[in-house]
Amino acid sequence: MKLRLSMRVNGNAVELEIEPHRTLLEVLRNDLGLAGVREGCSTGDCGACTVLVNGKPLVSCLMLAPDAEGASIVTIEGLAKDGKLDPMQEAFVAKGAIQCGFCTPGMILAAKTEDIPEGNLCRCTGYTKIQEAIREERRTTRPQA
Amino acid sequence: MRAFAYEEPRTLAEAGALMARPGRNQLLAGGTDLLVRLKRREWTVDTVINLKRIAGLRGVEARGDHVFVGPLTTLDELAASELVAKRWPILVETVHEMGSPQVRAMSTAGGNLCNASPAADLAPPLLCLDATMKVWGLRGERHVPLREFFLGPGKTALEPGEILTEIRIPPALAKGCFIKFCTRRAMDLAFVSVACAAVGKDVRLALGAVAPTPIRVLPSVEEAMKRCAPIDDVRASAEYRREMVRVLVRRALARVAS
């Protein structure tokens, strides 16, 4: 049986009918076409599917879609404003912290609230540049910290 | 995941009635264990009953002679509670050893305990703090000391249809430490875990991942060695775990004594 799901995704109200055994990851990727939400391990270990749910980074592969009822979701597609990348995205580009790009969306979203993401794997093992990018972003946008 | 029916009861009575229906009914709290088991097809369920719309099962607060921890309190909320940080820094230390920030924002205290993993990280410190589980069922409420709650891997004292509604902790301050021995710094399961806490002059010790359930033991290396019964598995051999119990218990006792 299908359920009605209402949530905000990247600032837009979204309403759709879903089967209850779908994960938030599947709904974002397949129903809403947000391919920046990556499916890696699908068991919560790799962090590639990280999205912000009510401001907090969560792994969307372990969240049942009906559980997102009423929530406000931000994916990597929602970070740029007026055609300008978010400072964290800029820092990743500037520091070359993107290799294959698979872990990048989750890494950037986790870095919005964490010092250095602890729950995100980079299979290219490009961690040094990722750390440099995050430190650079902190230094330029939050000089007081 | 295979298809299942989904329910969101608003009250415990509604949840109890749903659980009494025929078929395989499974409660959902944080989902970080349940969804993995469903995806791996280790479990099959007919109906998932999400507890999150039931009021009063989340949060940390002082209530008379005990501190209430709602079973749906997420691990990050537990660690962020000032009440917890002031009385039991050992719980904050433990939560920081669990999962990743993303997982801690989803996983719940009750889920960690009700899954009854021998390696459940919250169990050893809560055993040291003499926590009690308040349980609701269609036949009434009862209290189960955490020491009697774990019956075996994946098995708890919860009867069919019963729901954990409260983790009660006596308010006494405790000084302690939690040592989780594993190979990585995040997203890992313990080979051996040791919690040690001093409540006043009373020193308490509990072990995880070295017996079919987390266990409280008398606070000495000899007692810990006598009571632990580890198994060989993919993470470590029983022999190695026994040696690590010896080392880590000695270390934990020394840390709490200092």
XYZ file of C-alpha atoms in Angstrom:
403
model
C 0.000 0.000 0.000
C 1.290 3.437 -0.882
C 1.659 6.244 1.608
C 1.564 9.951 1.061
C 4.818 11.671 1.991
C 5.236 15.444 2.338
C 8.600 16.989 2.994
C 10.723 19.949 1.977
C 13.611 19.153 -0.303
C 16.158 21.879 -1.009
C 13.605 24.485 0.013
C 10.744 23.177 -2.123
C 7.628 21.503 -0.785
C 7.406 18.004 -2.208
C 4.482 15.609 -2.056
C 4.606 12.115 -3.390
C 3.210 8.645 -2.986
C 5.675 6.047 -1.840
C 5.827 2.430 -0.823
C 6.742 2.279 2.870
C 9.750 0.015 2.417
C 11.604 2.609 0.350
C 14.517 4.434 1.927
C 14.905 8.187 1.836
C 17.935 7.588 -0.408
C 15.822 5.741 -2.987
C 13.102 8.394 -2.980
C 15.583 11.260 -3.379
C 17.524 9.544 -6.152
C 14.863 7.649 -8.047
C 11.675 9.617 -7.527
C 13.148 13.112 -7.329
C 16.155 12.574 -9.598
C 18.666 13.956 -7.099
C 21.628 11.917 -8.275
C 24.033 13.744 -5.958
C 22.759 11.450 -3.217
C 25.100 8.514 -3.698
C 24.480 4.916 -2.841
C 27.709 3.377 -1.599
C 27.546 0.577 0.947
C 23.837 1.066 1.670
C 24.404 -0.076 5.258
C 25.337 3.228 6.872
C 29.095 2.673 6.916
C 30.415 4.834 4.066
C 28.512 8.123 4.383
C 28.152 8.613 0.613
C 24.372 9.021 0.966
C 24.655 11.730 3.646
C 21.967 14.418 3.432
C 20.928 17.088 5.926
C 17.654 16.267 7.665
C 16.400 19.231 9.676
C 19.955 20.569 9.565
C 21.696 17.399 10.741
C 23.750 15.102 8.527
C 22.201 11.626 8.416
C 22.755 8.567 6.264
C 19.720 8.459 3.981
C 20.228 4.755 3.185
C 19.159 3.851 6.728
C 16.221 6.210 6.950
C 12.872 4.819 5.978
C 11.214 7.295 3.594
C 7.970 7.556 5.607
C 10.120 8.642 8.545
C 10.971 11.815 6.599
C 7.354 13.003 6.800
C 7.398 16.735 7.573
C 11.199 16.940 7.492
C 13.320 19.495 5.710
C 15.980 17.812 3.564
C 19.034 19.382 1.943
C 21.032 17.478 -0.655
C 24.180 18.617 -2.433
C 21.960 20.038 -5.187
C 20.509 22.476 -2.642
C 23.763 24.094 -1.513
C 24.470 26.471 -4.399
C 22.652 29.806 -4.159
C 21.880 32.017 -7.184
C 24.207 30.031 -9.394
C 27.088 30.393 -6.918
C 28.603 27.381 -5.211
C 28.564 27.120 -1.430
C 31.937 28.082 0.160
C 32.556 24.451 1.134
C 32.018 23.361 -2.467
C 34.358 26.156 -3.629
C 37.016 25.022 -1.183
C 36.786 21.411 -2.396
C 37.225 22.576 -5.997
C 40.051 24.983 -5.158
C 42.010 22.386 -3.165
C 41.451 19.543 -5.621
C 39.643 17.603 -2.918
C 37.613 15.793 -5.558
C 39.052 12.789 -7.295
C 36.404 10.445 -8.652
C 33.735 12.583 -7.001
C 31.698 9.734 -5.593
C 32.130 10.592 -1.902
C 32.158 14.352 -2.486
C 28.480 15.254 -1.920
C 28.297 13.296 1.339
C 31.688 14.566 2.435
C 30.709 18.212 1.836
C 27.358 17.873 3.605
C 28.972 16.148 6.597
C 31.654 18.855 6.692
C 28.937 21.495 7.110
C 28.572 20.491 10.766
C 31.561 18.329 11.646
C 35.150 19.404 12.095
C 36.448 16.651 9.869
C 33.930 14.042 8.729
C 34.340 10.853 10.700
C 31.651 8.823 8.991
C 32.584 9.298 5.338
C 34.882 7.083 3.323
C 36.847 8.181 0.261
C 37.861 5.178 -1.800
C 40.394 7.252 -3.708
C 41.878 7.833 -0.236
C 42.137 11.549 -0.988
C 41.761 12.457 2.643
C 44.617 14.935 2.865
C 43.118 17.261 0.275
C 39.668 16.879 1.780
C 41.039 17.960 5.161
C 42.862 20.856 3.543
C 39.683 22.001 1.813
C 37.659 21.878 5.021
C 40.339 23.777 6.972
C 40.535 26.332 4.186
C 36.772 26.850 4.262
C 36.832 27.259 8.046
C 39.710 29.719 7.821
C 38.075 31.911 5.190
C 34.421 31.853 6.240
C 34.782 31.601 10.016
C 37.972 33.452 10.857
C 36.966 33.721 14.517
C 36.837 29.930 14.979
C 14.283 -4.474 1.051
C 11.231 -6.669 0.622
C 7.875 -4.893 0.869
C 6.223 -4.596 4.277
C 3.234 -2.838 5.774
C 3.959 0.225 7.864
C 2.214 1.664 10.899
C 2.693 4.791 12.989
C 0.842 4.329 16.266
C 0.236 7.479 18.344
C -0.031 5.725 21.712
C 1.469 2.728 23.472
C -1.968 1.080 23.497
C -2.181 1.413 19.714
C 1.332 0.018 19.360
C 0.472 -2.883 21.682
C -2.625 -3.699 19.647
C -0.599 -3.648 16.416
C 2.029 -5.930 17.919
C -0.658 -8.397 18.957
C -1.793 -8.849 15.362
C -0.716 -12.050 13.615
C 2.393 -11.993 11.454
C 5.928 -10.818 12.021
C 5.714 -7.356 13.533
C 8.860 -5.380 14.157
C 9.300 -2.156 16.097
C 11.287 0.651 14.480
C 13.241 3.175 16.551
C 16.361 4.665 14.940
C 16.434 2.042 12.196
C 20.209 1.816 11.918
C 20.185 -1.872 12.874
C 16.754 -2.833 11.566
C 17.256 -1.511 8.043
C 20.619 -3.244 7.711
C 19.065 -6.554 8.798
C 16.151 -6.141 6.400
C 18.433 -5.227 3.501
C 20.645 -8.254 4.188
C 17.487 -10.367 4.456
C 18.584 -11.616 7.853
C 15.086 -10.716 9.035
C 11.801 -10.662 7.190
C 8.880 -8.689 8.532
C 5.242 -8.250 7.619
C 4.733 -4.961 9.428
C 7.115 -2.290 10.651
C 5.718 -0.339 13.599
C 7.403 3.034 13.884
C 7.471 4.225 17.513
C 8.583 7.780 16.776
C 5.093 9.309 16.718
C 4.399 8.208 20.303
C 4.905 11.127 22.688
C 6.985 10.840 25.848
C 9.570 8.318 24.695
C 12.348 10.792 23.958
C 14.554 13.116 25.990
C 16.571 13.152 29.197
C 15.292 14.675 32.423
C 15.568 14.412 36.207
C 12.418 12.936 37.739
C 12.289 12.557 41.514
C 14.641 9.769 42.545
C 15.963 8.938 39.101
C 16.937 10.312 35.734
C 14.642 9.455 32.848
C 16.221 8.590 29.517
C 13.594 8.046 26.847
C 14.373 4.986 24.724
C 13.942 7.022 21.541
C 16.586 9.536 22.640
C 19.194 9.518 19.903
C 22.805 8.889 20.837
C 23.821 12.439 19.943
C 21.010 13.850 22.094
C 22.135 11.659 24.992
C 25.707 12.936 24.693
C 24.526 16.553 24.338
C 22.418 16.418 27.506
C 23.891 18.685 30.198
C 22.412 16.478 32.847
C 24.259 13.467 31.462
C 27.502 15.372 30.917
C 27.485 16.630 34.506
C 26.646 13.350 36.227
C 27.999 10.664 33.922
C 30.758 11.797 31.580
C 31.317 8.062 30.990
C 28.137 8.010 28.877
C 29.334 10.924 26.750
C 32.688 9.180 26.302
C 30.882 5.983 25.298
C 28.611 7.650 22.748
C 31.618 9.236 21.082
C 32.994 5.740 20.496
C 29.817 4.677 18.702
C 29.099 4.716 14.973
C 29.686 7.984 13.164
C 28.071 11.415 13.678
C 25.476 10.559 11.028
C 24.645 7.273 12.729
C 24.631 8.816 16.224
C 22.032 11.311 15.026
C 19.713 8.429 14.123
C 20.438 5.519 16.492
C 18.588 5.463 19.770
C 19.577 4.482 23.305
C 16.675 2.043 23.509
C 17.516 0.479 20.171
C 21.107 -0.111 21.214
C 19.933 -1.967 24.331
C 16.914 -3.819 22.864
C 18.982 -5.298 20.039
C 20.885 -7.042 22.819
C 24.127 -7.297 20.933
C 26.822 -8.719 23.235
C 28.907 -5.780 21.991
C 26.260 -3.044 22.576
C 28.388 -0.102 23.630
C 25.851 1.536 25.940
C 25.358 -1.629 27.956
C 28.588 -1.772 30.009
C 28.415 1.829 31.301
C 24.678 1.559 32.013
C 25.296 -1.718 33.859
C 27.813 0.176 36.010
C 25.229 2.902 36.647
C 22.616 0.348 37.827
C 20.110 1.344 35.157
C 16.609 -0.105 35.235
C 14.370 -0.673 32.254
C 10.737 0.337 32.540
C 8.653 -1.834 30.280
C 5.085 -1.379 29.101
C 2.806 -4.197 27.974
C -0.888 -4.810 27.460
C -0.895 -6.526 30.879
C 0.717 -3.596 32.662
C 4.077 -2.025 33.451
C 7.090 -3.572 35.099
C 10.677 -2.700 35.923
C 13.583 -4.883 34.894
C 17.099 -4.175 36.185
C 19.453 -3.904 33.211
C 21.481 -6.744 34.790
C 18.501 -9.039 34.151
C 17.498 -7.537 30.813
C 19.945 -9.306 28.508
C 19.275 -13.026 28.083
C 21.548 -13.877 25.146
C 22.671 -12.545 21.779
C 19.620 -10.695 20.407
C 17.472 -11.846 23.355
C 16.052 -9.620 26.057
C 13.613 -10.018 28.919
C 10.965 -8.214 26.836
C 7.943 -10.471 26.369
C 6.139 -10.457 23.004
C 4.179 -7.218 22.778
C 6.196 -5.401 25.428
C 7.840 -2.046 24.724
C 10.715 -0.393 26.552
C 9.404 3.000 27.687
C 12.126 4.312 29.949
C 15.757 3.799 30.890
C 16.022 4.856 34.525
C 19.344 5.794 36.010
C 19.846 6.443 39.729
C 20.996 10.077 40.029
C 24.314 9.480 41.851
C 27.308 11.008 40.107
C 29.867 8.604 38.751
C 33.453 8.978 37.718
C 34.432 6.408 35.189
C 35.859 5.357 31.901
C 34.838 3.330 28.896
C 37.455 1.516 26.878
C 36.372 0.212 23.499
C 38.995 -1.963 21.951
C 38.713 -2.132 18.170
C 40.802 -1.548 15.081
C 39.288 1.676 13.776
C 38.323 4.964 15.358
C 34.812 5.139 13.893
C 32.136 2.737 12.657
C 33.582 -0.325 14.335
C 32.463 -3.047 16.713
C 34.378 -3.771 19.885
C 36.569 -6.872 20.253
C 36.305 -6.173 23.933
C 34.776 -3.270 25.814
C 35.238 -2.380 29.456
C 33.356 0.140 31.541
C 34.470 1.038 35.027
C 32.754 3.579 37.253
C 33.145 4.735 40.828
C 29.908 5.809 42.472
C 31.142 7.244 45.742
C 33.514 4.521 47.039
C 31.706 1.783 45.160
C 33.740 0.675 42.152
C 31.793 -1.093 39.432
C 32.956 -2.970 36.383
C 31.177 -4.281 33.294
C 32.357 -6.004 30.127
C 31.056 -6.132 26.568
C 31.673 -8.483 23.634
C 33.236 -11.232 25.766
C 30.148 -13.237 26.760
C 26.704 -13.995 25.267
C 25.490 -10.767 26.898
C 27.170 -7.679 28.320
C 28.027 -8.558 31.929
C 28.565 -6.769 35.218
C 31.431 -8.333 37.175
C 33.081 -7.739 40.537
C 35.745 -5.069 40.134
C 38.946 -7.062 39.835
C 41.051 -8.560 37.062
C 40.599 -12.051 38.550
C 36.812 -11.779 38.585
C 36.728 -10.389 35.055
C 38.918 -13.266 33.832
C 36.734 -15.795 35.636
C 33.483 -14.449 34.224
C 34.437 -13.671 30.653
C 33.726 -16.369 28.060
C 34.680 -14.904 24.707
C 34.283 -16.641 21.361
C 36.481 -16.818 18.280
C 35.092 -14.839 15.394
C 36.145 -12.824 12.387
C 37.205 -9.913 14.586
C 39.437 -11.664 17.093
C 40.213 -15.009 18.694
C 38.849 -15.953 22.088
C 42.376 -16.257 23.420
C 43.287 -12.760 22.293
C 40.079 -11.351 23.753
C 40.847 -12.964 27.121
C 44.272 -11.383 27.150
C 42.759 -8.025 26.264
C 40.247 -8.343 29.089
C 43.188 -8.768 31.466
C 44.974 -5.705 30.129
C 41.970 -3.420 29.717
C 40.380 -4.215 33.071
C 43.675 -3.484 34.811
C 43.903 -0.237 32.884
C 40.276 0.757 33.587
C 40.563 0.036 37.320
C 43.775 2.065 37.520
C 42.205 4.956 35.655
C 39.196 5.076 37.959
C 41.384 4.740 41.078
C 43.605 7.663 40.079
